[in-house]
Amino acid sequence: MKTERAKEILLQLLKIPSPSGQEDRIMLHIMEFLHRLNYDVHIESDGEIIDLVVNPEAELFYEVHVDTIPIRAQPFVRGNIVYGTGASDIKGGAAAILLMLENLRREGKELNVGIVFVSDEEHGGRGSALFMERYKPKMAVVLEPTDLEVHIAHAGNIEAYFEVDGKEAHGACPESGLNAIEETYKMLEEMKNLEPFKRKGKYFDPHIGIQELVCENPVYLIPALCKGRLEARLLPDQEVEDILDLLDPIFDEYTLKYEYTEIWDGYELEPDEEIVQLAKKAMEVTDIDEFGGMRSWTDAINFMYNGTRTIVFGPGNLDISHTKNEHIDVRDVVTASEFLKALNEIYGKGE
C-alpha cells in the first residue's frame, strides 16, 4: 500500500512541470496537499522566489527543492519504476516527505521537525538562500538523490567560463595557424596534471573537466576561438583559494579571458556531531547502513555557510539525474520516507 501511495504522490508531482522560475503551480499543489492534512503552511517570498514552511520554530529542518531542469522526459511508469524529469532530482524526495507527513497524521503522531519546500535550486539556489535569511535552524537534512546513503561530506566546486584564442588559417595549412581546440585540450591536460587533481578521496575523487565547448569554424579553417565552461570537483578538505592559485596561471597562459562563475568550499561533518548521531540512530531503525559524500552543489552549501549543520540524503541516483533516462524506484521513496519518519520520532524523544 505504501508503495502504491508513493507512486501516486510522485506522479502527481511529476505531472506538474516546474522548471526553475515556474514553480507556482507545484507550490500550490503542495500547499493544498498540506492543508488537507491540517498542517499550517507559511509562505515565504521576495516577489520572485517562493518557499513553503511547515513548523517554522523547529531546530531541525527537512529541506527539498521542487524545481527541475527544463523538461527532457515526460513521466511514465513501468512497474515500480517511475520515469521523467525530476523523478530522481528530487521530486522523489518531495514525495517521501509528503508520504511521511501523511503517515504521521494517520498514526496520530507529532511532527517534531520543520519542513521547507524551496524553489530555484537548479538555477541559482535563491530559495534556500531566502529561507536561511529568515530562519536559522540548528540542523538540517537536505533531500537530494544519494541512493539512500547519508552524506556527511560535500564536495567543493569551481566553475569557470573561458575563451581560448587561436589563429585562423586555411584548414589545409595547420602549420600557419593556431588551433584553439588543441590549445583548449592542452590547457585542460595541464590542469588535470596539477597535484590536487591526482589525490584520492574517501567518498569520491577530485576531478576537473570541460562540460561545454563551442568552437567557431564557419568555413574550412583552423579554428581560432573556443568558448567553454569548465567544472572542478574538489575534496571536502581542499581549499578553493589554493586551487585558484594554481589554475590562474594556466588560464592566463591559454585564454583570451576567463571568469569564475561559481566557487565554494566543501565540508565534512565530524562523527560525533548531533545531526550525524541522530541520523545514525534512524539508519539503524530503517536498515540504511551507508555514509557517503555529495559530489554536486546542493542547498546544503547555503545551509552550512549560514551555520546550520547539514547532512544530505534522499532516494534517487545522481548519475542519471538531468538525463533523458531519469527515473526512480518508488520502493526507495518509501524507504526514504521511513528514514525521515524515524528521524522525526528520535529527535522528538530527545534521544
Short mmCIF file of C-alpha atoms in Angstrom, two decimals:
data_model
loop_
_atom_site.label_atom_id
_atom_site.label_comp_id
_atom_site.label_asym_id
_atom_site.label_seq_id
_atom_site.Cartn_x
_atom_site.Cartn_y
_atom_site.Cartn_z
CA MET A 1 0.00 0.00 0.00
CA LYS A 2 2.81 2.45 0.84
CA THR A 3 4.49 1.72 -2.49
CA GLU A 4 1.33 2.44 -4.46
CA ARG A 5 0.67 5.60 -2.46
CA ALA A 6 4.25 6.78 -3.00
CA LYS A 7 3.83 6.18 -6.73
CA GLU A 8 0.58 8.16 -6.75
CA ILE A 9 2.07 11.12 -4.87
CA LEU A 10 5.18 11.17 -7.08
CA LEU A 11 3.22 11.03 -10.34
CA GLN A 12 1.08 13.94 -9.19
CA LEU A 13 4.26 15.96 -8.66
CA LEU A 14 5.81 14.91 -11.98
CA LYS A 15 2.71 15.80 -13.98
CA ILE A 16 3.12 19.43 -12.90
CA PRO A 17 6.06 20.88 -14.84
CA SER A 18 8.21 23.01 -12.55
CA PRO A 19 11.40 24.21 -14.26
CA SER A 20 13.23 26.85 -12.25
CA GLY A 21 11.21 30.06 -12.35
CA GLN A 22 7.93 28.22 -12.96
CA GLU A 23 7.25 26.70 -9.53
CA ASP A 24 3.91 28.43 -8.78
CA ARG A 25 1.65 25.52 -9.79
CA ILE A 26 3.57 22.83 -7.93
CA MET A 27 3.83 25.02 -4.82
CA LEU A 28 0.04 25.46 -4.92
CA HIS A 29 -0.40 21.68 -5.27
CA ILE A 30 1.87 21.02 -2.27
CA MET A 31 0.17 23.71 -0.19
CA GLU A 32 -3.25 22.17 -0.89
CA PHE A 33 -1.87 18.71 -0.02
CA LEU A 34 -0.61 20.03 3.32
CA HIS A 35 -3.83 21.89 4.07
CA ARG A 36 -5.83 18.69 3.56
CA LEU A 37 -3.66 17.18 6.31
CA ASN A 38 -4.31 20.22 8.53
CA TYR A 39 -0.71 21.45 8.53
CA ASP A 40 -0.20 25.20 8.82
CA VAL A 41 1.82 26.47 5.87
CA HIS A 42 3.88 29.66 5.98
CA ILE A 43 4.61 31.23 2.59
CA GLU A 44 7.96 32.97 2.28
CA SER A 45 8.54 35.10 -0.82
CA ASP A 46 10.62 38.02 -2.02
CA GLY A 47 8.37 38.66 -5.00
CA GLU A 48 10.15 36.15 -7.23
CA ILE A 49 11.12 33.18 -5.06
CA ILE A 50 8.53 31.11 -3.18
CA ASP A 51 9.22 28.80 -0.22
CA LEU A 52 6.68 26.83 1.81
CA VAL A 53 7.49 26.34 5.50
CA VAL A 54 5.84 23.98 8.00
CA ASN A 55 6.64 24.09 11.74
CA PRO A 56 8.86 27.19 11.44
CA GLU A 57 10.12 27.17 15.05
CA ALA A 58 11.84 23.78 14.71
CA GLU A 59 15.58 23.45 15.16
CA LEU A 60 15.87 20.50 12.75
CA PHE A 61 14.56 21.03 9.21
CA TYR A 62 13.98 18.78 6.21
CA GLU A 63 14.56 20.77 3.00
CA VAL A 64 13.70 19.78 -0.56
CA HIS A 65 13.61 21.76 -3.79
CA VAL A 66 10.64 21.37 -6.13
CA ASP A 67 12.11 22.94 -9.26
CA THR A 68 13.71 20.91 -12.02
CA ILE A 69 15.84 21.49 -15.07
CA PRO A 70 13.84 22.21 -18.26
CA ILE A 71 11.70 19.17 -19.10
CA ARG A 72 13.60 16.49 -21.05
CA ALA A 73 11.37 13.46 -20.43
CA GLN A 74 7.66 13.10 -19.73
CA PRO A 75 6.55 10.94 -16.78
CA PHE A 76 5.58 7.30 -17.25
CA VAL A 77 5.62 4.15 -15.14
CA ARG A 78 6.99 0.63 -15.56
CA GLY A 79 6.15 -1.45 -12.53
CA ASN A 80 7.75 0.22 -9.53
CA ILE A 81 9.99 2.44 -11.66
CA VAL A 82 8.79 5.98 -12.35
CA TYR A 83 10.44 7.90 -15.19
CA GLY A 84 10.53 11.59 -16.01
CA THR A 85 12.44 14.82 -15.48
CA GLY A 86 12.64 15.45 -11.76
CA ALA A 87 11.83 11.88 -10.70
CA SER A 88 15.27 11.42 -9.17
CA ASP A 89 16.21 15.08 -8.68
CA ILE A 90 14.31 15.47 -6.47
CA LYS A 91 10.58 15.02 -6.67
CA GLY A 92 11.10 11.52 -5.31
CA GLY A 93 12.43 13.21 -2.18
CA ALA A 94 9.49 15.63 -2.08
CA ALA A 95 7.14 12.63 -2.38
CA ALA A 96 8.98 10.95 0.53
CA ILE A 97 8.35 13.98 2.74
CA LEU A 98 4.67 14.21 1.75
CA LEU A 99 4.22 10.47 2.38
CA MET A 100 5.83 10.88 5.80
CA LEU A 101 3.54 13.78 6.71
CA GLU A 102 0.50 11.80 5.58
CA ASN A 103 1.52 8.78 7.66
CA LEU A 104 2.21 10.90 10.74
CA ARG A 105 -1.31 12.29 10.56
CA ARG A 106 -2.79 8.82 10.01
CA GLU A 107 -0.92 7.44 13.03
CA GLY A 108 -1.70 10.46 15.23
CA LYS A 109 1.99 11.31 15.71
CA GLU A 110 3.60 14.71 16.10
CA LEU A 111 5.71 16.50 13.53
CA ASN A 112 8.82 17.43 15.52
CA VAL A 113 10.93 18.76 12.66
CA GLY A 114 10.43 21.68 10.31
CA ILE A 115 9.78 21.21 6.60
CA VAL A 116 10.66 23.64 3.84
CA PHE A 117 9.92 23.24 0.13
CA VAL A 118 12.13 25.65 -1.82
CA SER A 119 12.35 26.92 -5.37
CA ASP A 120 15.25 27.84 -7.68
CA GLU A 121 17.80 25.23 -6.58
CA GLU A 122 18.67 24.21 -10.14
CA HIS A 123 19.18 27.79 -11.29
CA GLY A 124 20.66 29.89 -8.52
CA GLY A 125 19.91 28.43 -5.10
CA ARG A 126 17.88 31.51 -4.19
CA GLY A 127 15.13 29.53 -2.47
CA SER A 128 17.42 28.12 0.20
CA ALA A 129 19.20 31.48 0.48
CA LEU A 130 15.88 33.21 1.15
CA PHE A 131 14.96 30.60 3.75
CA MET A 132 18.29 30.99 5.52
CA GLU A 133 17.90 34.79 5.59
CA ARG A 134 14.70 34.38 7.61
CA TYR A 135 15.29 31.16 9.59
CA LYS A 136 18.33 29.83 11.38
CA PRO A 137 17.73 26.14 12.23
CA LYS A 138 20.40 24.32 14.17
CA MET A 139 20.44 21.26 11.88
CA ALA A 140 19.07 20.17 8.53
CA VAL A 141 18.58 17.27 6.17
CA VAL A 142 18.72 18.42 2.55
CA LEU A 143 16.93 16.00 0.24
CA GLU A 144 18.94 15.10 -2.87
CA PRO A 145 19.49 11.85 -4.79
CA THR A 146 22.05 9.90 -2.72
CA ASP A 147 20.92 6.30 -3.37
CA LEU A 148 19.73 6.28 0.26
CA GLU A 149 23.22 6.97 1.57
CA VAL A 150 23.55 9.51 4.37
CA HIS A 151 26.02 12.05 3.07
CA ILE A 152 28.03 13.68 5.82
CA ALA A 153 30.59 15.14 3.41
CA HIS A 154 30.15 17.52 0.47
CA ALA A 155 32.36 18.41 -2.47
CA GLY A 156 33.73 21.85 -3.12
CA ASN A 157 33.42 23.27 -6.62
CA ILE A 158 34.88 25.68 -9.14
CA GLU A 159 33.05 26.63 -12.33
CA ALA A 160 34.66 28.89 -14.93
CA TYR A 161 33.71 30.21 -18.34
CA PHE A 162 36.63 30.80 -20.70
CA GLU A 163 37.62 31.82 -24.22
CA VAL A 164 40.71 30.31 -25.82
CA ASP A 165 42.18 32.40 -28.64
CA GLY A 166 43.94 30.81 -31.59
CA LYS A 167 44.89 31.92 -35.09
CA GLU A 168 42.89 31.35 -38.25
CA ALA A 169 44.47 29.61 -41.22
CA HIS A 170 43.17 27.57 -44.12
CA GLY A 171 42.18 24.11 -42.94
CA ALA A 172 44.87 22.52 -45.11
CA CYS A 173 47.57 24.68 -43.53
CA PRO A 174 47.64 23.84 -39.80
CA GLU A 175 51.28 24.94 -39.52
CA SER A 176 50.21 28.50 -40.35
CA GLY A 177 47.53 28.71 -37.67
CA LEU A 178 46.99 28.01 -34.01
CA ASN A 179 44.18 25.53 -33.37
CA ALA A 180 42.02 26.81 -30.50
CA ILE A 181 40.56 23.34 -29.95
CA GLU A 182 44.00 21.81 -29.50
CA GLU A 183 45.03 24.70 -27.23
CA THR A 184 41.93 24.13 -25.10
CA TYR A 185 42.85 20.49 -24.57
CA LYS A 186 46.45 21.39 -23.79
CA MET A 187 45.10 23.74 -21.13
CA LEU A 188 42.87 21.00 -19.73
CA GLU A 189 45.75 18.49 -19.60
CA GLU A 190 47.90 20.94 -17.65
CA MET A 191 45.08 21.37 -15.17
CA LYS A 192 44.48 17.63 -14.86
CA ASN A 193 48.16 17.16 -14.05
CA LEU A 194 48.02 19.53 -11.09
CA GLU A 195 48.70 17.71 -7.83
CA PRO A 196 45.30 18.41 -6.22
CA PHE A 197 43.52 16.51 -9.01
CA LYS A 198 45.71 13.43 -8.54
CA ARG A 199 44.59 12.85 -4.97
CA LYS A 200 42.23 10.09 -3.88
CA GLY A 201 39.24 10.83 -1.71
CA LYS A 202 37.31 8.95 0.95
CA TYR A 203 33.95 9.14 -0.83
CA PHE A 204 34.89 10.44 -4.30
CA ASP A 205 37.95 11.70 -6.13
CA PRO A 206 38.62 15.25 -7.26
CA HIS A 207 38.01 15.95 -10.94
CA ILE A 208 38.36 18.72 -13.48
CA GLY A 209 36.82 18.68 -16.94
CA ILE A 210 35.13 20.64 -19.71
CA GLN A 211 31.34 20.44 -19.75
CA GLU A 212 30.62 22.83 -22.62
CA LEU A 213 32.74 23.76 -25.65
CA VAL A 214 31.76 25.77 -28.72
CA CYS A 215 34.41 26.42 -31.37
CA GLU A 216 33.98 28.70 -34.37
CA ASN A 217 34.74 27.30 -37.81
CA PRO A 218 32.38 28.89 -40.36
CA VAL A 219 34.35 27.54 -43.35
CA TYR A 220 37.25 25.16 -43.84
CA LEU A 221 39.59 26.72 -41.25
CA ILE A 222 41.91 26.08 -38.38
CA PRO A 223 39.55 27.24 -35.59
CA ALA A 224 40.60 30.49 -33.92
CA LEU A 225 38.22 30.72 -30.96
CA CYS A 226 36.75 28.29 -28.44
CA LYS A 227 34.28 29.28 -25.73
CA GLY A 228 33.62 26.84 -22.94
CA ARG A 229 32.69 26.02 -19.37
CA LEU A 230 34.99 24.14 -17.05
CA GLU A 231 33.95 22.41 -13.85
CA ALA A 232 36.18 21.24 -11.00
CA ARG A 233 35.02 18.98 -8.17
CA LEU A 234 37.12 19.28 -5.02
CA LEU A 235 37.53 17.09 -1.96
CA PRO A 236 35.89 18.35 1.24
CA ASP A 237 39.25 19.34 2.74
CA GLN A 238 40.64 21.10 -0.35
CA GLU A 239 40.58 24.88 -0.09
CA VAL A 240 39.16 26.63 -3.15
CA GLU A 241 41.58 29.55 -2.88
CA ASP A 242 44.56 27.19 -3.02
CA ILE A 243 43.24 25.61 -6.22
CA LEU A 244 42.52 29.01 -7.82
CA ASP A 245 46.14 29.99 -7.22
CA LEU A 246 47.19 27.01 -9.36
CA LEU A 247 44.55 27.50 -12.08
CA ASP A 248 45.05 31.22 -12.62
CA PRO A 249 48.50 30.99 -14.32
CA ILE A 250 47.22 28.29 -16.69
CA PHE A 251 44.14 30.31 -17.60
CA ASP A 252 46.37 33.37 -18.09
CA GLU A 253 48.59 31.43 -20.49
CA TYR A 254 45.89 29.92 -22.68
CA THR A 255 42.81 32.12 -22.59
CA LEU A 256 41.74 35.40 -24.08
CA LYS A 257 39.59 35.84 -20.96
CA TYR A 258 38.07 33.76 -18.19
CA GLU A 259 35.67 34.21 -15.29
CA TYR A 260 34.95 32.13 -12.22
CA THR A 261 31.17 31.87 -12.00
CA GLU A 262 30.84 29.52 -9.02
CA ILE A 263 33.27 28.75 -6.23
CA TRP A 264 32.60 27.12 -2.88
CA ASP A 265 34.41 25.06 -0.29
CA GLY A 266 33.16 21.62 0.66
CA TYR A 267 32.85 20.21 4.16
CA GLU A 268 32.81 17.02 6.21
CA LEU A 269 30.91 16.66 9.48
CA GLU A 270 32.53 15.01 12.47
CA PRO A 271 31.11 11.61 13.56
CA ASP A 272 30.15 12.91 17.00
CA GLU A 273 28.06 15.85 15.73
CA GLU A 274 24.43 15.79 16.83
CA ILE A 275 22.89 15.55 13.35
CA VAL A 276 25.22 12.66 12.44
CA GLN A 277 24.38 10.78 15.64
CA LEU A 278 20.64 11.32 15.13
CA ALA A 279 20.93 10.09 11.55
CA LYS A 280 22.88 7.05 12.70
CA LYS A 281 20.06 6.04 15.06
CA ALA A 282 17.48 6.48 12.29
CA MET A 283 19.68 4.41 9.96
CA GLU A 284 19.67 1.54 12.46
CA VAL A 285 15.87 1.58 12.59
CA THR A 286 15.48 1.56 8.80
CA ASP A 287 18.37 -0.72 7.77
CA ILE A 288 20.23 2.07 5.98
CA ASP A 289 23.92 1.45 6.51
CA GLU A 290 25.97 3.64 4.18
CA PHE A 291 27.57 7.02 4.79
CA GLY A 292 28.81 8.94 1.78
CA GLY A 293 29.71 12.29 0.26
CA MET A 294 27.72 14.51 -2.10
CA ARG A 295 29.54 15.24 -5.37
CA SER A 296 27.33 18.06 -6.67
CA TRP A 297 26.31 21.52 -5.49
CA THR A 298 23.24 21.36 -3.25
CA ASP A 299 21.34 23.71 -0.97
CA ALA A 300 23.37 22.18 1.86
CA ILE A 301 26.11 24.66 0.98
CA ASN A 302 23.80 27.61 1.70
CA PHE A 303 22.75 25.95 4.96
CA MET A 304 26.29 25.22 6.13
CA TYR A 305 27.55 28.69 5.19
CA ASN A 306 24.89 30.09 7.49
CA GLY A 307 25.83 27.83 10.40
CA THR A 308 23.26 25.02 10.03
CA ARG A 309 24.89 21.59 10.40
CA THR A 310 23.60 19.66 7.42
CA ILE A 311 23.51 16.15 6.01
CA VAL A 312 22.31 15.26 2.52
CA PHE A 313 20.04 12.28 1.98
CA GLY A 314 17.39 11.02 -0.39
CA PRO A 315 16.10 8.45 -2.83
CA GLY A 316 17.24 8.53 -6.44
CA ASN A 317 20.51 8.31 -8.30
CA LEU A 318 22.65 11.37 -9.03
CA ASP A 319 24.32 9.72 -12.05
CA ILE A 320 21.10 9.60 -14.08
CA SER A 321 19.60 12.85 -12.78
CA HIS A 322 19.18 15.51 -15.50
CA THR A 323 19.40 12.81 -18.21
CA LYS A 324 16.62 11.75 -20.57
CA ASN A 325 16.58 8.41 -18.73
CA GLU A 326 15.96 9.91 -15.29
CA HIS A 327 13.95 7.53 -13.11
CA ILE A 328 13.44 6.29 -9.56
CA ASP A 329 12.28 3.15 -7.78
CA VAL A 330 9.28 4.11 -5.65
CA ARG A 331 10.31 1.49 -3.10
CA ASP A 332 13.29 3.75 -2.39
CA VAL A 333 10.88 6.66 -1.93
CA VAL A 334 9.11 4.60 0.75
CA THR A 335 12.42 3.73 2.45
CA ALA A 336 13.45 7.39 2.44
CA SER A 337 10.10 8.32 3.95
CA GLU A 338 10.56 5.73 6.72
CA PHE A 339 14.03 7.09 7.49
CA LEU A 340 12.71 10.65 7.73
CA LYS A 341 9.83 9.48 9.91
CA ALA A 342 12.21 7.59 12.23
CA LEU A 343 14.50 10.62 12.48
CA ASN A 344 11.49 12.81 13.31
CA GLU A 345 10.50 10.48 16.16
CA ILE A 346 14.04 10.04 17.52
CA TYR A 347 14.57 13.80 17.51
CA GLY A 348 11.20 14.36 19.21
CA LYS A 349 12.13 11.99 22.03
CA GLY A 350 15.44 13.79 22.57
CA GLU A 351 17.41 10.56 22.08
#
